[in-house]
Short mmCIF file of C-alpha atoms and ligand atoms in Angstrom, two decimals:
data_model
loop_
_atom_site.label_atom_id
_atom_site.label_comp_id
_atom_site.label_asym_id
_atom_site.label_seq_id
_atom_site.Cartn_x
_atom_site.Cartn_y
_atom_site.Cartn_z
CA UNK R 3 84.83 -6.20 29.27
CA UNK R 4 82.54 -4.06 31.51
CA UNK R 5 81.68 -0.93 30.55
CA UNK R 6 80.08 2.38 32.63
CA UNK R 7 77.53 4.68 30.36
CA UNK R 8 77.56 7.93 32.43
CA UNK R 9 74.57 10.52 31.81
CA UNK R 10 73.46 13.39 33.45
CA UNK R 11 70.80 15.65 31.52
CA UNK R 12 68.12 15.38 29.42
CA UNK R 13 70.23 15.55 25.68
CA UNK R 14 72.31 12.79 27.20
CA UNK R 15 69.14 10.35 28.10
CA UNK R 16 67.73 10.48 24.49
CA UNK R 17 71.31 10.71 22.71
CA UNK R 18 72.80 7.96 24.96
CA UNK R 19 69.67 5.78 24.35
CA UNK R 20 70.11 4.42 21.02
CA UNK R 21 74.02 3.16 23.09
CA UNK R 22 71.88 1.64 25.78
CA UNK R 23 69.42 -0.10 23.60
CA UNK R 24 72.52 -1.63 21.78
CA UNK R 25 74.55 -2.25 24.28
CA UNK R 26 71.02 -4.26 26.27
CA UNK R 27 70.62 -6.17 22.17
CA UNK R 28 74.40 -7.49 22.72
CA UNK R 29 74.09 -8.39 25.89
CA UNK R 30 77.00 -6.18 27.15
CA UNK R 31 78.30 -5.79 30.75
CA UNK R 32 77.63 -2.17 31.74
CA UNK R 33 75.98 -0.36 34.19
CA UNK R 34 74.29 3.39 34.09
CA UNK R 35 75.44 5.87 35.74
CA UNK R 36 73.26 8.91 36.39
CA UNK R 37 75.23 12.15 37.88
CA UNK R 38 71.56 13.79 39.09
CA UNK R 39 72.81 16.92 37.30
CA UNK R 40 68.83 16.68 35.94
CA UNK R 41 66.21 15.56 38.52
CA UNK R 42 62.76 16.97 38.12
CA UNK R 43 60.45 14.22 36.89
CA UNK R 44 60.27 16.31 33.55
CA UNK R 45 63.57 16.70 32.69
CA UNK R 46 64.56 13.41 33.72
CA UNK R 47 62.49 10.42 35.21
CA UNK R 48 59.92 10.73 32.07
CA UNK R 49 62.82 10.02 29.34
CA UNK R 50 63.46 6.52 30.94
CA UNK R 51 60.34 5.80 31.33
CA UNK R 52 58.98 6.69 27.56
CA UNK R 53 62.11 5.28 26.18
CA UNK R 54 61.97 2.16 28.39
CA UNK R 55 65.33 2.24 29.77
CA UNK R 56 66.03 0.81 32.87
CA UNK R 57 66.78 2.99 36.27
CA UNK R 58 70.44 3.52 36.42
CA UNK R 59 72.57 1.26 38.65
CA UNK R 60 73.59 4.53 40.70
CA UNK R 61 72.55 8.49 40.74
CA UNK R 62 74.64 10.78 42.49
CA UNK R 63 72.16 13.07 43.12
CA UNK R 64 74.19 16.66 42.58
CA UNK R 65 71.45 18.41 41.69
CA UNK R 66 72.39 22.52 40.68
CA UNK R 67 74.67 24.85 41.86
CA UNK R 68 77.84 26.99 40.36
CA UNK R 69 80.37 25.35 37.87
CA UNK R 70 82.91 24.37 40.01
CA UNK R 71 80.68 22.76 42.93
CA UNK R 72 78.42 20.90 40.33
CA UNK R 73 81.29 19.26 38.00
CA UNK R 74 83.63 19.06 41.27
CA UNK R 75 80.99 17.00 43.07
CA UNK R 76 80.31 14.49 40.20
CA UNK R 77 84.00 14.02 39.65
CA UNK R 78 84.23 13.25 43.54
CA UNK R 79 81.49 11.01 43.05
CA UNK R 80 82.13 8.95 39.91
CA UNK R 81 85.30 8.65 41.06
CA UNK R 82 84.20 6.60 43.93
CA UNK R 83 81.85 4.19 41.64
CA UNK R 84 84.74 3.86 38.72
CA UNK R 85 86.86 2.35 41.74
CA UNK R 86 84.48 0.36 42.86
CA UNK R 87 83.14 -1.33 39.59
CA UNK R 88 86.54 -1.14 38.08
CA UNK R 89 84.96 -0.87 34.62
CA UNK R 90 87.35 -1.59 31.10
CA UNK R 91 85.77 1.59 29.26
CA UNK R 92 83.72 5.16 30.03
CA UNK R 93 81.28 6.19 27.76
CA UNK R 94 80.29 9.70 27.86
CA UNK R 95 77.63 11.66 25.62
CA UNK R 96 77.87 15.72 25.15
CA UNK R 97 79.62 18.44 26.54
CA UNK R 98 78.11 18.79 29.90
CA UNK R 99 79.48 19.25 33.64
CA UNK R 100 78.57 15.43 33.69
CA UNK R 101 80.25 14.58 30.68
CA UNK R 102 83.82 17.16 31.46
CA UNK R 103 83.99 15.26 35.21
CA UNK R 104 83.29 11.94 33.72
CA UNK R 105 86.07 12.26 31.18
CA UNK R 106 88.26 13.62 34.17
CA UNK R 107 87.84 11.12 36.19
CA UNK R 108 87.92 7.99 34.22
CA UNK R 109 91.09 9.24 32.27
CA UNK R 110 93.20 10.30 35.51
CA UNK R 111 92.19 6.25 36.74
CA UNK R 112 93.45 5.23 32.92
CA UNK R 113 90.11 3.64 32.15
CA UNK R 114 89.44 4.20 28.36
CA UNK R 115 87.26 7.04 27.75
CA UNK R 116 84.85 7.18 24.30
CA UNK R 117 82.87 10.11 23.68
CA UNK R 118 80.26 10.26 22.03
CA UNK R 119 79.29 13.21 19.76
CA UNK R 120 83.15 14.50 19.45
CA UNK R 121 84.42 17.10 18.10
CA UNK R 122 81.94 19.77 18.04
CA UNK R 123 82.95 23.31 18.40
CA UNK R 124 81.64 26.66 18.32
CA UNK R 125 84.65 28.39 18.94
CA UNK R 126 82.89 30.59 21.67
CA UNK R 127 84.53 30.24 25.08
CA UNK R 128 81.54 31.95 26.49
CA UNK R 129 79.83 29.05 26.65
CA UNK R 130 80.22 26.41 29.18
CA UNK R 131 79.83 24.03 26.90
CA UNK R 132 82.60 24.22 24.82
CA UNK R 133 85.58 24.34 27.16
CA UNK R 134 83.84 21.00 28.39
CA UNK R 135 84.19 19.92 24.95
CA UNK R 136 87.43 20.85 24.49
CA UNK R 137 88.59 18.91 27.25
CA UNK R 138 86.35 15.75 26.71
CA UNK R 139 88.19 15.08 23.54
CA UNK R 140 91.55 15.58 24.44
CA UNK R 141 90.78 13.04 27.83
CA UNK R 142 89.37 10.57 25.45
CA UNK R 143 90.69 7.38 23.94
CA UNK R 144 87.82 6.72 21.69
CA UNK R 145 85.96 9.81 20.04
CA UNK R 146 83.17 9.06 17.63
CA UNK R 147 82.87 12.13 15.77
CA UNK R 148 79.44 12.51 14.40
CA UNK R 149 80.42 13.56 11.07
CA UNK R 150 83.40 14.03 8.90
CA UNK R 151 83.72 17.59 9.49
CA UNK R 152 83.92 16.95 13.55
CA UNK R 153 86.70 14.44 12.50
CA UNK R 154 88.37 17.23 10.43
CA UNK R 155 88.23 19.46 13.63
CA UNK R 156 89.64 16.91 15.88
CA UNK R 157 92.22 15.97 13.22
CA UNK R 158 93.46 19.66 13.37
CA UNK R 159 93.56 19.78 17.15
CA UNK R 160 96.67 16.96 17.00
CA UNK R 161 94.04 13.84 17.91
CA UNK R 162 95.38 10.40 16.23
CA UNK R 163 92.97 9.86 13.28
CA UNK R 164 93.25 6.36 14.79
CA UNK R 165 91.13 7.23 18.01
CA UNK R 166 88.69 9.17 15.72
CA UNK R 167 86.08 7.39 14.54
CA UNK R 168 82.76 8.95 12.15
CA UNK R 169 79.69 7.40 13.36
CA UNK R 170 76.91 9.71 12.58
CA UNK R 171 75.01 11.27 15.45
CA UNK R 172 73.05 9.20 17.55
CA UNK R 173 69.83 11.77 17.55
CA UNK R 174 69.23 10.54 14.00
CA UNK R 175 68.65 6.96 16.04
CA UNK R 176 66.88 8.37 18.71
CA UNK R 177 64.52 9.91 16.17
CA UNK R 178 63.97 7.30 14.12
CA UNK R 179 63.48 4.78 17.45
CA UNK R 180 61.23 6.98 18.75
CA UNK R 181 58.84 8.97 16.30
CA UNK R 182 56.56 5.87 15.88
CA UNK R 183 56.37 5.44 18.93
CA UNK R 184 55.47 8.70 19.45
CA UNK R 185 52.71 8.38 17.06
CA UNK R 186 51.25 5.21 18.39
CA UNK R 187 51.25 6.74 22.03
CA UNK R 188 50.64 10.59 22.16
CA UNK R 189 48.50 13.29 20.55
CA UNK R 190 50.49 16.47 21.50
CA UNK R 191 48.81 18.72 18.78
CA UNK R 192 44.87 17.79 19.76
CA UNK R 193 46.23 18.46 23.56
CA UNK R 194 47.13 21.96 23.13
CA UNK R 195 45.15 22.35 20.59
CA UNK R 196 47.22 22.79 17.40
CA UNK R 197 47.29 22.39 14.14
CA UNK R 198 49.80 21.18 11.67
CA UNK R 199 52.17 22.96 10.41
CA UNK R 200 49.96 26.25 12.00
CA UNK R 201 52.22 26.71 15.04
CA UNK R 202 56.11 27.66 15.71
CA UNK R 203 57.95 25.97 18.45
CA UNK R 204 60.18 27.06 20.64
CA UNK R 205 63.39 26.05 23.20
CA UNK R 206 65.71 28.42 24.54
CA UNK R 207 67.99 27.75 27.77
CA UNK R 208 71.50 28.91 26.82
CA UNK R 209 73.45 30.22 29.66
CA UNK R 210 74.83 33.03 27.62
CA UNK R 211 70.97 33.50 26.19
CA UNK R 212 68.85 33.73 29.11
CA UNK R 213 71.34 34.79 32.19
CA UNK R 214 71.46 38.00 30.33
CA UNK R 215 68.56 39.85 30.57
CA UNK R 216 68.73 41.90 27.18
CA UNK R 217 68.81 38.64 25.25
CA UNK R 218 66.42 36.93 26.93
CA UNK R 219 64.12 40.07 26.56
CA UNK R 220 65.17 40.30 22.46
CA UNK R 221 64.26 36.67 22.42
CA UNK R 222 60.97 37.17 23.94
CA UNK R 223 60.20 40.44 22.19
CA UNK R 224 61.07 38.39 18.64
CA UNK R 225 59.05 35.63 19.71
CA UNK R 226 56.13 38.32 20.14
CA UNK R 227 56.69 39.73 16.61
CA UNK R 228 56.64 36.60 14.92
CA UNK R 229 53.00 35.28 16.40
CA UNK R 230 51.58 38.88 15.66
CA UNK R 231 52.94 38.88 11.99
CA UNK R 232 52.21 35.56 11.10
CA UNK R 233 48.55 35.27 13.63
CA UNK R 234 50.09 31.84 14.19
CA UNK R 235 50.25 30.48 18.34
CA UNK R 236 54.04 30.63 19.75
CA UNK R 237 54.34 26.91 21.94
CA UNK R 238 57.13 27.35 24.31
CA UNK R 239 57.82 24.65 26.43
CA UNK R 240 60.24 26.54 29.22
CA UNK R 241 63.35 25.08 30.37
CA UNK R 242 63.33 25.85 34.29
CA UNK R 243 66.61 27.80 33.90
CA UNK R 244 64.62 29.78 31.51
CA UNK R 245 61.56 29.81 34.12
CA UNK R 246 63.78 31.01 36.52
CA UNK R 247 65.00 33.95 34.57
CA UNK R 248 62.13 35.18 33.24
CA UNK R 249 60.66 35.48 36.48
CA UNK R 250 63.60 36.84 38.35
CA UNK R 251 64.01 39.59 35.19
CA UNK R 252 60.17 40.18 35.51
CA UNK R 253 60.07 39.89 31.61
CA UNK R 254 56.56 40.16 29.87
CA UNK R 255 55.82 37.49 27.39
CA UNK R 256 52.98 38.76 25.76
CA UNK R 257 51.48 36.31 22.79
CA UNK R 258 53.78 33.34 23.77
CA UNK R 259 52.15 30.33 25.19
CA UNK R 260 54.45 28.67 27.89
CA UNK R 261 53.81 25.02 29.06
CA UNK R 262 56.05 22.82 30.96
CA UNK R 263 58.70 21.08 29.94
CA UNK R 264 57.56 18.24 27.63
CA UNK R 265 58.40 14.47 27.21
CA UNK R 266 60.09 12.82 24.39
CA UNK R 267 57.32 11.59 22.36
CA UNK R 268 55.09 14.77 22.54
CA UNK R 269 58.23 16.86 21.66
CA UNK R 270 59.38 15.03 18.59
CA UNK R 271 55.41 15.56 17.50
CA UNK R 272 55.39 18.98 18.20
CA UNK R 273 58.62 19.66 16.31
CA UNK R 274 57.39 17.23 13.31
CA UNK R 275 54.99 19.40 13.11
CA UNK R 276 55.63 22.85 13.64
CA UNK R 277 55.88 25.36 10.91
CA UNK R 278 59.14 26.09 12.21
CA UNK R 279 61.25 25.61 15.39
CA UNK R 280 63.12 28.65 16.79
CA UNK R 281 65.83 27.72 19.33
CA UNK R 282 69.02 27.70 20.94
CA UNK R 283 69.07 24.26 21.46
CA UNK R 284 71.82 21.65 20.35
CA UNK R 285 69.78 18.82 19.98
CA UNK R 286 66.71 20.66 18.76
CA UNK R 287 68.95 22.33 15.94
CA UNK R 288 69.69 18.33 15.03
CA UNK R 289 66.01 17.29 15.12
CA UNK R 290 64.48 20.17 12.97
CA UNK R 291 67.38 19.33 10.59
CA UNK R 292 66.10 15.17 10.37
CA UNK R 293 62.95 15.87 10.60
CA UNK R 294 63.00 18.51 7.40
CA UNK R 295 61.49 21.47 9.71
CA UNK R 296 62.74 24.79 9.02
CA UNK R 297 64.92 26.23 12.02
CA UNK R 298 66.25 29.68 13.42
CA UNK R 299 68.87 29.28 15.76
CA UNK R 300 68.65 32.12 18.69
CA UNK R 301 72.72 32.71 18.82
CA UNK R 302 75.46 34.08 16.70
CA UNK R 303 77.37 30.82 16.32
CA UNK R 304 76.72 27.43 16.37
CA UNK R 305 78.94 23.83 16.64
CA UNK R 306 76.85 22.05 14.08
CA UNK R 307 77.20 24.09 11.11
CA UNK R 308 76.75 21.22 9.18
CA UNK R 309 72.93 22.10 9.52
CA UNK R 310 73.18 25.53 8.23
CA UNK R 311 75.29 24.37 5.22
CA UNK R 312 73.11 22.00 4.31
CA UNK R 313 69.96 24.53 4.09
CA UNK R 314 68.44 23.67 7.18
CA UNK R 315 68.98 26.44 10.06
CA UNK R 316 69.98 29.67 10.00
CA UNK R 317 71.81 31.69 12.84
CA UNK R 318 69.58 34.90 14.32
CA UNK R 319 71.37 35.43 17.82
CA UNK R 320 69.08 37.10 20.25
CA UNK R 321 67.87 40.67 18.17
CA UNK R 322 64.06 40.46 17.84
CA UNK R 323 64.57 42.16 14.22
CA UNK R 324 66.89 39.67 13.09
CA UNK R 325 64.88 36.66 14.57
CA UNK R 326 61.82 37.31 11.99
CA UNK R 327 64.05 38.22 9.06
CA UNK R 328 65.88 34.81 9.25
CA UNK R 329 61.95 33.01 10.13
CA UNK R 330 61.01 34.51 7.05
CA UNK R 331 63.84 32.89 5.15
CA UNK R 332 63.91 30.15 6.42
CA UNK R 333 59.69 29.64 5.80
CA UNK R 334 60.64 30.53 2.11
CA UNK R 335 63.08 27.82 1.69
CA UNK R 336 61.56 24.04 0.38
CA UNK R 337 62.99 21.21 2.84
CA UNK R 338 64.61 19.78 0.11
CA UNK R 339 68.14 19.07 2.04
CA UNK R 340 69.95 16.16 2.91
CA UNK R 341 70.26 15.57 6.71
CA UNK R 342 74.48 16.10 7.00
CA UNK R 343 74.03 13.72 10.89
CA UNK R 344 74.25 10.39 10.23
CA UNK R 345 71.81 6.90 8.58
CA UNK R 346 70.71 6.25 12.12
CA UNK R 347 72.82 3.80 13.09
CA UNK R 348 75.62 5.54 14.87
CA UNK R 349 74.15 3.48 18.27
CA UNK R 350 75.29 0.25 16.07
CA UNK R 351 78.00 1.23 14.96
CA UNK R 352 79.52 2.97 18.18
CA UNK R 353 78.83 -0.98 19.96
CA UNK R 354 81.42 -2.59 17.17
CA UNK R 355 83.47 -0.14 17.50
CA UNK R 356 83.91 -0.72 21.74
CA UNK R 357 83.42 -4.22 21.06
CA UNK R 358 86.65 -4.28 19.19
CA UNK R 359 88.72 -2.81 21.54
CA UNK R 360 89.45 -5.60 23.45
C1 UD1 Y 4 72.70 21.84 31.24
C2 UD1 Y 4 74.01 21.81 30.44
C3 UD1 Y 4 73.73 22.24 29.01
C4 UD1 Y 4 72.63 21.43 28.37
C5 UD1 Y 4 71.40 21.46 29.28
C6 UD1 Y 4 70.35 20.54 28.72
C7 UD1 Y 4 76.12 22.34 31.57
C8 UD1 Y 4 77.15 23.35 31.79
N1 UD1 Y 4 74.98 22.74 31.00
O1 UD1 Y 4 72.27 23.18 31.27
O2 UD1 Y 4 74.91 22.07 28.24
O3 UD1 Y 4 72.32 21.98 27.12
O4 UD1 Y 4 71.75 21.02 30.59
O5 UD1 Y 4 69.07 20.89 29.12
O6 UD1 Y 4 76.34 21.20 31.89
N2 UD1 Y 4 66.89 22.88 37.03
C9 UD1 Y 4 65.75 22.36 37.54
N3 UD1 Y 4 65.54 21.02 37.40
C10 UD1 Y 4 66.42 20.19 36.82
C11 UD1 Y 4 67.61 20.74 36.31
C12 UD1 Y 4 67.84 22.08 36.41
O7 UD1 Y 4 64.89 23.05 38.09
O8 UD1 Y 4 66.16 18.97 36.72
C13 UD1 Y 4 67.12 24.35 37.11
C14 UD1 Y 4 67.89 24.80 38.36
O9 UD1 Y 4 67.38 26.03 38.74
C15 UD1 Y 4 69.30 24.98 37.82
C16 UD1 Y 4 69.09 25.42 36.38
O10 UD1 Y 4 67.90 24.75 35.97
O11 UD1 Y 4 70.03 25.90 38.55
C17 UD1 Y 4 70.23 25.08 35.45
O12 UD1 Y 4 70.54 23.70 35.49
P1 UD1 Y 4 72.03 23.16 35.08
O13 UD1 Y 4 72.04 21.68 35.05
O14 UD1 Y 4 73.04 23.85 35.87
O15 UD1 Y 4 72.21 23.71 33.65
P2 UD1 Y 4 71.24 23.65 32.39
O16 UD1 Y 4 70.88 25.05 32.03
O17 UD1 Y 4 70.18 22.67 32.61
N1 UDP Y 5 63.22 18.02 24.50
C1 UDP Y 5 62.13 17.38 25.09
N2 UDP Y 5 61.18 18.14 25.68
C2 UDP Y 5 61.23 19.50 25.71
C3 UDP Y 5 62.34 20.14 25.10
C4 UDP Y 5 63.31 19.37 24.51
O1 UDP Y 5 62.06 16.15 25.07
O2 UDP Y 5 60.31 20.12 26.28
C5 UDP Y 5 64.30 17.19 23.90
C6 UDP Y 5 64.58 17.46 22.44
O3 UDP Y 5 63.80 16.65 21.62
C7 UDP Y 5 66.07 17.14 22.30
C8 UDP Y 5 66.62 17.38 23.69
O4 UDP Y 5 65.51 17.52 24.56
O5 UDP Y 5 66.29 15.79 21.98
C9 UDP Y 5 67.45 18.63 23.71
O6 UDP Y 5 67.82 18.94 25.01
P1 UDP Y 5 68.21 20.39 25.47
O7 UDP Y 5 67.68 21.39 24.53
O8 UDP Y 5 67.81 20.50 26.90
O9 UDP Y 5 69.81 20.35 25.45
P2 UDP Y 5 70.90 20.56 24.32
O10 UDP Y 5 70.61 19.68 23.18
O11 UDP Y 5 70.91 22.02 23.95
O12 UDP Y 5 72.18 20.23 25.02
#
């Protein structure tokens, strides 16, 4: 059995990681293959090299541009590597333009397709992301839903429960990997001079977030209310989308400090850290939620409610007001819940599963 591990972004590097590192313990056949849909050094190159996995066999190189050219060109180009290596099984992580052409192309060559993180959903078609969901699932022969409420969804969407597997999420692994290490290696908080638990943190890069100027401007102007009312520093490290806007907008962002994107290891110790995390993230949402850090999410929905059930997160959207009434409530609130993603072992577990396919 060979197998092809496609990734594209920076959420897939870390969440596909825990895969890789299994895959590498089992001694699998496989062979990475990056898209390029991510290639400056910090939203890319650094992840392999602080996670220690190995350069991918092949990068496309697509590098930005609209919807259609972006997931158009990786499906022209993965197409040309699945007929090549002729692999048994796809593995795709996400709901990216790397992971929709992926999907696409593997399924219309009948090569099995698992994705992994299945059946989320935010039931908001104005974001990319979820029509790329959407049709990742129903492409895919093997979904490994991170938790039983993603299996629920897919269940009710007229997937076989016998495709649909609950695995956990594989950020819980990539946490758990990867904050020791962190530990050992980096000292994030004496670099930009923090303190713990005396700082928020911050992502935001949502297409529907920061392509519209009024949002991105509430999200700044909440960001600004919430250092002032609190006297506490505001560490955003910017997402170049987000770079891009801010700067094209001419937005002010008075009392927020902005640094670079950040590695893996200084990241998960600024967000074990922080007081609380304020984002619009996916992954970040996930993290806070393991890690037992209070979050506001900056957007009206999100597809992993299991956070916000559980006590975790709560949704602000982009209204400056609204951002420090939730931070309030959510500093009020003792960490005292149960992270809803998984034991950590959904990297493990996801191997048997494609192991027994045969
Ligand atoms: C993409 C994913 C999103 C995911 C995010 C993770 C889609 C539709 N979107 O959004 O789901 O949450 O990645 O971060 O697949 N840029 C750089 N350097 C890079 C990459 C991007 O400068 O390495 C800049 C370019 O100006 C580019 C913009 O960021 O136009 C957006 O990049 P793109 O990959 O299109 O979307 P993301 O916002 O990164
Ligand atoms: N992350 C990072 N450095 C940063 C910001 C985020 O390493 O400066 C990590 C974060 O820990 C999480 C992942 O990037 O694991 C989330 O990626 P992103 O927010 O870009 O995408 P999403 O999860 O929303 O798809």
């Amino acid at each position: 059995m060979k197998h092809a591990i496609i990734l594209g972004t920076r959420p897939e590097i870390i969440k596909m990681s825990p895969v890789v590192r299994e895959f590498n313990r089992r001694r699998f056949d496989y062979f990475l293959l990056h898209t390029g849909q991510h290639y400056s050094y910090e939203m890319d190159k650094i992840f392999f090299e602080e996670i220690g996995l190995e350069e991918p066999k092949y990068n496309l190189n697509v590098g930005s541009g609209s919807h259609g050219k972006q997931t158009g060109e990786i499906l022209i180009g993965i197409e040309k590597i699945l007929l090549m290596e002729k692999p048994d099984t796809v593995l795709v992580e996400g709901d990216t333009n790397s992971v929709l052409a992926g999907a696409l192309a593997a399924s219309k060559m009948r090569i099995k397709v698992g994705h992994v993180e299945a059946g989320l959903r935010s039931y908001d078609r104005n974001m990319p992301e979820e029509i790329n969901r959407i049709l990742a699932d129903h492409c895919s022969d093997c979904l490994f839903a991170p938790t039983e409420k993603s299996r629920e969804i897919l269940l009710g969407e007229g997937i076989s429960g016998e495709k649909i597997h609950v695995t956990g999420n594989t950020i819980v692994d990539a946490v758990k990997q990867n904050l020791k290490l962190a530990n050992k290696k980096a000292d994030a908080l004496k670099e930009l001079g923090l303190k713990p638990k005396k700082y928020f943190l911050v992502t935001s890069h949502r297409q529907e977030n920061v392509d519209v100027k009024e949002r991105l401007k509430g999200i700044l102007k909440g960001l600004e209310k919430m250092s002032e009312l609190h006297s506490m520093p505001v560490i955003f490290p910017i997402h170049p989308r987000t770079a891009k806007m801010i700067s094209e907008f001419g937005l002010k962002h008075e009392g927020i400090r902005l640094t670079d994107p950040v590695g893996y290891l200084k990241f998960l110790q600024l967000e074990a850290n922080a007081r609380l995390v304020l984002t619009d993230s996916g992954g970040v949402q996930e993290e806070a939620c393991v890690l037992k850090v209070p979050c506001v999410t900056l957007r009206d929905n999100t597809e992993r409610p299991e956070t916000v059930e559980a006590g975790a997160n709560m949704l602000a959207g982009a209204s400056p007001e609204k951002i420090v009434i939730c931070a309030k409530k959510m500093m009020e609130r003792k960490a005292e819940w149960t992270n809803p993603l998984g034991d950590g072992n959904a990297g493990t577990k996801i191997a048997t599963i494609i192991e027994a396919q045969r």
